[in-house]
XYZ file of C-alpha atoms in Angstrom:
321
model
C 17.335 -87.461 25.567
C 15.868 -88.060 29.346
C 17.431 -90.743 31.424
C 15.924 -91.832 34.930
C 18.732 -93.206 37.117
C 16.810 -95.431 39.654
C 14.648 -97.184 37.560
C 18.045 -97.976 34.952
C 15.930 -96.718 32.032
C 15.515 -93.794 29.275
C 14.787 -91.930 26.140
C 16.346 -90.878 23.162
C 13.941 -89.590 20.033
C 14.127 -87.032 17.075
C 11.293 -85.411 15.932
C 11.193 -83.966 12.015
C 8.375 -82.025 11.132
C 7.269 -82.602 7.431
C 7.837 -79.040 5.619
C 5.756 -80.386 2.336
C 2.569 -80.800 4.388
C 2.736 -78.416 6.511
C 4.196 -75.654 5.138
C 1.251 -73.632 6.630
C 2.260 -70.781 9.448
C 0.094 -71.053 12.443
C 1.869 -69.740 15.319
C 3.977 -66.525 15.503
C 6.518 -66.108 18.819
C 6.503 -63.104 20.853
C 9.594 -61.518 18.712
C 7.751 -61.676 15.668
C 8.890 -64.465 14.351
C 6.289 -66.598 12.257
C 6.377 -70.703 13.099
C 5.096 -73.211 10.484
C 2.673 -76.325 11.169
C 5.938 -78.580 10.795
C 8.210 -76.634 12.946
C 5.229 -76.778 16.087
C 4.101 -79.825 15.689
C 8.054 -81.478 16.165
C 8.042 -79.252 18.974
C 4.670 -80.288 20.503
C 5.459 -84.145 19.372
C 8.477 -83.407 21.239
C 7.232 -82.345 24.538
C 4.519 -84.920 24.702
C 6.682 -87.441 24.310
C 9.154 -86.179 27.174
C 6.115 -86.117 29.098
C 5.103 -89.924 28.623
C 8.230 -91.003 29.365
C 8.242 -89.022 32.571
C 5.295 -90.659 33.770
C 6.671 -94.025 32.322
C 9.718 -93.802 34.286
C 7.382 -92.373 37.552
C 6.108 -96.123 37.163
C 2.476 -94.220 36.625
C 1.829 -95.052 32.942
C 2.610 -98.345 31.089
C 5.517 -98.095 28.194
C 3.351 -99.500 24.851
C 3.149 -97.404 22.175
C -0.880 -96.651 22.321
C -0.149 -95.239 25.712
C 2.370 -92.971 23.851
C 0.175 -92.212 21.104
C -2.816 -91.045 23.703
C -0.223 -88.052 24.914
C 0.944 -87.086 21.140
C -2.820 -87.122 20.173
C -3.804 -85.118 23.112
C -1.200 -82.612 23.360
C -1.185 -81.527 19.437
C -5.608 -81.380 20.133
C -4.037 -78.173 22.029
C -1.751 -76.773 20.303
C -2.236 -73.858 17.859
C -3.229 -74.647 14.522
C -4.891 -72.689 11.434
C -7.473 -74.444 9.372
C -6.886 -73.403 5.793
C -9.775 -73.677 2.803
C -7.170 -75.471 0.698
C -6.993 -79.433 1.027
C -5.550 -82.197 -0.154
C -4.113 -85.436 0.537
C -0.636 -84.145 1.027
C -1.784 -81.492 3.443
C -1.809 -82.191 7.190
C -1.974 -80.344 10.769
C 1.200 -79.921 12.577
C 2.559 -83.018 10.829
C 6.405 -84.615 12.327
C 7.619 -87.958 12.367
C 9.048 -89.288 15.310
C 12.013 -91.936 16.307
C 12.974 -93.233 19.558
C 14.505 -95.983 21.447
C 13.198 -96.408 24.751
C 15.962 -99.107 26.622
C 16.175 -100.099 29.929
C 19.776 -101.731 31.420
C 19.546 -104.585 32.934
C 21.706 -107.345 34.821
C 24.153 -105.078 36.234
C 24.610 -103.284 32.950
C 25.457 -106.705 31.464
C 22.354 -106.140 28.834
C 19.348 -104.104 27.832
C 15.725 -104.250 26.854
C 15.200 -102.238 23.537
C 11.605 -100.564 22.748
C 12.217 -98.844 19.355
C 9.329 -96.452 19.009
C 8.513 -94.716 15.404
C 6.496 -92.850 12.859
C 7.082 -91.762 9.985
C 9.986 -92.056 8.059
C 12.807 -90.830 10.850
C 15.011 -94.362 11.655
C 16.287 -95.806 15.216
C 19.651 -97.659 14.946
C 22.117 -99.822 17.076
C 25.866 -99.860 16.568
C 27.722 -102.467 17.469
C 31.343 -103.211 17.834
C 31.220 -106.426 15.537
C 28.711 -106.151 12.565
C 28.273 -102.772 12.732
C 25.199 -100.094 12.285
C 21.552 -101.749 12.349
C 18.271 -100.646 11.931
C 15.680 -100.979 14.264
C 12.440 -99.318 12.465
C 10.774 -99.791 9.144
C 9.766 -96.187 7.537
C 6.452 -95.555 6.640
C 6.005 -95.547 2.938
C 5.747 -98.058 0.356
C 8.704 -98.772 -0.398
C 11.419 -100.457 2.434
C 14.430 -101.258 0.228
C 17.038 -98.867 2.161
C 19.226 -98.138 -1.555
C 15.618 -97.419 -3.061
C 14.654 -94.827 -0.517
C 17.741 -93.479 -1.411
C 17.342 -93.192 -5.236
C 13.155 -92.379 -5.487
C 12.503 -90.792 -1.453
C 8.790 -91.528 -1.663
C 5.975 -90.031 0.691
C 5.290 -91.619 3.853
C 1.904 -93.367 4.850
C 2.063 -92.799 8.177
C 2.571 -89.673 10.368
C 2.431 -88.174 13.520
C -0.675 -85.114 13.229
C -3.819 -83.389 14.347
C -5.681 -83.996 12.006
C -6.034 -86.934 11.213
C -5.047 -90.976 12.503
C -2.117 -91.992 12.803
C -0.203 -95.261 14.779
C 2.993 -95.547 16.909
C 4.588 -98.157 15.298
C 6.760 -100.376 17.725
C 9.110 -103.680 18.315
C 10.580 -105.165 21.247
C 14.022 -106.486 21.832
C 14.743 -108.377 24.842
C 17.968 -108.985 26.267
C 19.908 -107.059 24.153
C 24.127 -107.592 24.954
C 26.070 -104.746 25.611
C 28.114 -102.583 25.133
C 26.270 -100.747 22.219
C 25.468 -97.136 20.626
C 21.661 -96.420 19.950
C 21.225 -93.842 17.351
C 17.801 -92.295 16.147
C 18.100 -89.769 12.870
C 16.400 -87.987 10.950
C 16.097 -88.003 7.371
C 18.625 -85.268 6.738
C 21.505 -87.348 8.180
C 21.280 -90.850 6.206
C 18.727 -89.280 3.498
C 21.501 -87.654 1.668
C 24.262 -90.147 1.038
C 25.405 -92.544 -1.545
C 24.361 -96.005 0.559
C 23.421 -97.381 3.133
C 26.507 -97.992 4.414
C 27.670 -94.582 3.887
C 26.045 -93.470 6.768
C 27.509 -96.106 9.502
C 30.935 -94.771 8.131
C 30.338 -91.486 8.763
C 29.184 -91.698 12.655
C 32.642 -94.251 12.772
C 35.166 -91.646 11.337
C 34.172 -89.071 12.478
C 33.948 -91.277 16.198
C 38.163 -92.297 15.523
C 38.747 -88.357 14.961
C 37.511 -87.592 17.787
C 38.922 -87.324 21.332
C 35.983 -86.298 23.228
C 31.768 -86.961 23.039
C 31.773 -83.292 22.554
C 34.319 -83.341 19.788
C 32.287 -86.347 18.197
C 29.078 -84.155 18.158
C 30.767 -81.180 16.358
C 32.500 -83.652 13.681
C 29.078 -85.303 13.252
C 27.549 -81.310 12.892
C 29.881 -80.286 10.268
C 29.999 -83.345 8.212
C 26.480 -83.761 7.854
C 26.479 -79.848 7.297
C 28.706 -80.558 4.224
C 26.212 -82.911 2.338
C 22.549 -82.847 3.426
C 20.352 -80.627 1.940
C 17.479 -80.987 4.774
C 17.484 -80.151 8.786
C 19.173 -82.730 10.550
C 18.808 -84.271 13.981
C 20.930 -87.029 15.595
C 20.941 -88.094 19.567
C 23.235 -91.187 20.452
C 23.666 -92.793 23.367
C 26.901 -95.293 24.563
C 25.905 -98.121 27.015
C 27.944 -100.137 28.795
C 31.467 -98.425 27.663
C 33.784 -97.644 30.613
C 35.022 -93.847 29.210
C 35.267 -92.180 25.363
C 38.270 -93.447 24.565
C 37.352 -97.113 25.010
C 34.672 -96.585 23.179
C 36.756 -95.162 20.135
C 39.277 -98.209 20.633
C 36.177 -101.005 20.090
C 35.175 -99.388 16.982
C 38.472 -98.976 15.397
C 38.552 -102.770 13.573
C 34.925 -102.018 12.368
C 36.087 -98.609 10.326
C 38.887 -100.651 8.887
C 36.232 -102.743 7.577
C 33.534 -100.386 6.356
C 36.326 -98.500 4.381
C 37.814 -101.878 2.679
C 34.572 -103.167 1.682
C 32.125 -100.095 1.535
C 34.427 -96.493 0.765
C 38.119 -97.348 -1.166
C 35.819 -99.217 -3.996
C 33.204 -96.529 -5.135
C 33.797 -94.712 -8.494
C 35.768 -91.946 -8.909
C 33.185 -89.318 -9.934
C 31.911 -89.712 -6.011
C 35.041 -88.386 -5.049
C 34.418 -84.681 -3.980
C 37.865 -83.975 -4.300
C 37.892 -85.189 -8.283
C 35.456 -84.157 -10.898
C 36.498 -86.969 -13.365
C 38.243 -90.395 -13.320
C 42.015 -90.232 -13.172
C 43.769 -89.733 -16.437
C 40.710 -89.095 -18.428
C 39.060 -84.915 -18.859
C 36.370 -84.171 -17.312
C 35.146 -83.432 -20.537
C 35.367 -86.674 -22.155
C 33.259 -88.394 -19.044
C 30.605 -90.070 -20.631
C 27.330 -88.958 -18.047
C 25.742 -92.634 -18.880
C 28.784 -94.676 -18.125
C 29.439 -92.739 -14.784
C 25.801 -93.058 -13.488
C 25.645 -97.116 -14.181
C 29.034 -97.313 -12.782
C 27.965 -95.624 -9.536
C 24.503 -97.697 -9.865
C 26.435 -100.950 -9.855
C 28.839 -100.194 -7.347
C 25.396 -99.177 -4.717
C 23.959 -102.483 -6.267
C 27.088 -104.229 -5.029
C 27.775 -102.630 -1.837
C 24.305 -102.627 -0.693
C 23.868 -106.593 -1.399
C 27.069 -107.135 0.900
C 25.750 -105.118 3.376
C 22.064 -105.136 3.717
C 21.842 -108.790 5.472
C 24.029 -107.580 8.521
C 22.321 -104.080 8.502
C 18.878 -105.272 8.271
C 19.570 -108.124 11.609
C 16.867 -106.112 13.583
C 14.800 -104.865 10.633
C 10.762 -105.265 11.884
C 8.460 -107.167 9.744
C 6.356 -105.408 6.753
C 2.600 -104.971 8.027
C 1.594 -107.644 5.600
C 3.699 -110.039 7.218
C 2.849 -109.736 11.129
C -0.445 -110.743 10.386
């Protein structure tokens, strides 16, 4: 996260280096320890992004996404790497996906403009008061049905490397009303639960349990911690609320409704706390009556909720052109 005061603008991004592809070790610290392709080139994505934004903000650089691509490029062209004799399609150099949103208030801090900035298969969100969490980037694979990523997580077609090409993907949203939340994730945080909705209702209860932004954070930490089976990154930012506790107050109608419509009617055998249906052994569960019943209830949940959440969804490649 970088903010820069006098020009009423900033940054927030993740970065998620892709462990399949670049499994590789090519760096080793001064202690010893030995650093994979994935776990530099998040950290190299990382800094070159700070950097853009730096001279972005400096008023020395212009804020498109080539511009931003140019510094990723350059800075992973210097960065350690190790070729390897073994290839493939899967295999990349210092591979990491990237999410950001870069906004700038405007109007007093009556709105914003939004610049959601992305690669890979990392998201950028906005939460708001009324409707709720929506997504502001399209991941990079095939398929962009947010319950199907879910159920079949398939590989991504486009990545941030050094080896190879690869595009900053981008979308612009002028005058964008505030107050809000922007939220950019990684895959480890909304990869790993039952739908779509799911996610939004975790950042909101764990938002009315708290009583501080630092309180929020460490809910956020060990909830995630208690369901994700990846790393996990998560920066927010709140614009345009007057202190924390405002901010918990505006949200408070919008929990109500995610847990009516979204949480109180999914099966049973989600439960963590139950193993089995109420009234009926876990033994005599039938394993292909429990799985359609959770399958129709995402079916269901995700068709009231995917018009709302997808508001601010970009358009496939296919049709932009």
């Amino acid at each position: 996260m970088a903010h820069h005061w006098e020009s009423h603008q900033g940054l927030l991004a993740v970065f998620d280096g892709s462990g399949g592809s670049g499994a590789a070790p090519v760096w080793q610290a001064p202690d010893g320890t030995t650093r994979t392709g994935a776990w530099v080139g998040a950290r190299v994505a990382r800094l070159a992004t700070d950097c853009w934004f730096r001279e972005v903000a400096r008023g020395g650089e212009p804020g498109g996404p080539e511009d931003l691509q140019e510094y990723l490029q350059w800075f992973l062209s210097k960065a350690p790497q190790r070729r390897s004799k073994i290839s493939g399609t899967m295999r990349r150099q210092l591979p990491t996906t990237l999410a950001a949103v870069h906004y700038r208030v405007l109007g007093g801090g009556a709105h914003a403009e939004l610049r959601p900035l992305w690669a890979g298969d990392s998201r950028a969100y906005v939460l708001l008061p009324a409707t709720g969490l929506h997504v502001l980037t399209r991941d990079h694979t095939r398929e962009s049905d947010a319950l199907e990523l879910l159920r079949t997580d398939p590989p991504m077609t486009n990545l941030i490397c050094a080896d190879r090409g690869f595009e900053v993907d981008t979308q612009f949203l002028a005058d964008f009303p505030l107050p809000c939340v922007l939220v950019v994730a990684t895959d480890g945080f909304f990869g790993y639960v039952h739908t779509p909705a799911d996610f939004e209702y975790v950042l909101l209860r764990t938002l009315q349990e708290a009583n501080t932004e630092d309180e929020w954070a460490d809910l956020l930490r060990r909830e995630v911690q208690s369901y994700t089976a990846d790393d996990a990154s998560l920066a927010l930012l709140a614009l345009g609320h007057e202190h924390f506790a405002s901010l918990r107050d505006l949200f408070a109608d919008r929990l109500r409704h995610v847990t009516d419509r979204h949480v109180r009617t999914r099966p049973h055998a989600l439960d963590r706390r139950t193993a089995a249906s109420p009234g009926r052994p876990p033994e005599q569960e039938d394993p292909g009556e429990i799985s359609a019943a959770i399958r129709a209830w995402q079916d269901d949940t995700w068709h009231a909720y995917r018009a709302s959440y997808e508001t601010y969804l970009p358009p496939a490649p296919e049709e932009r052109a």
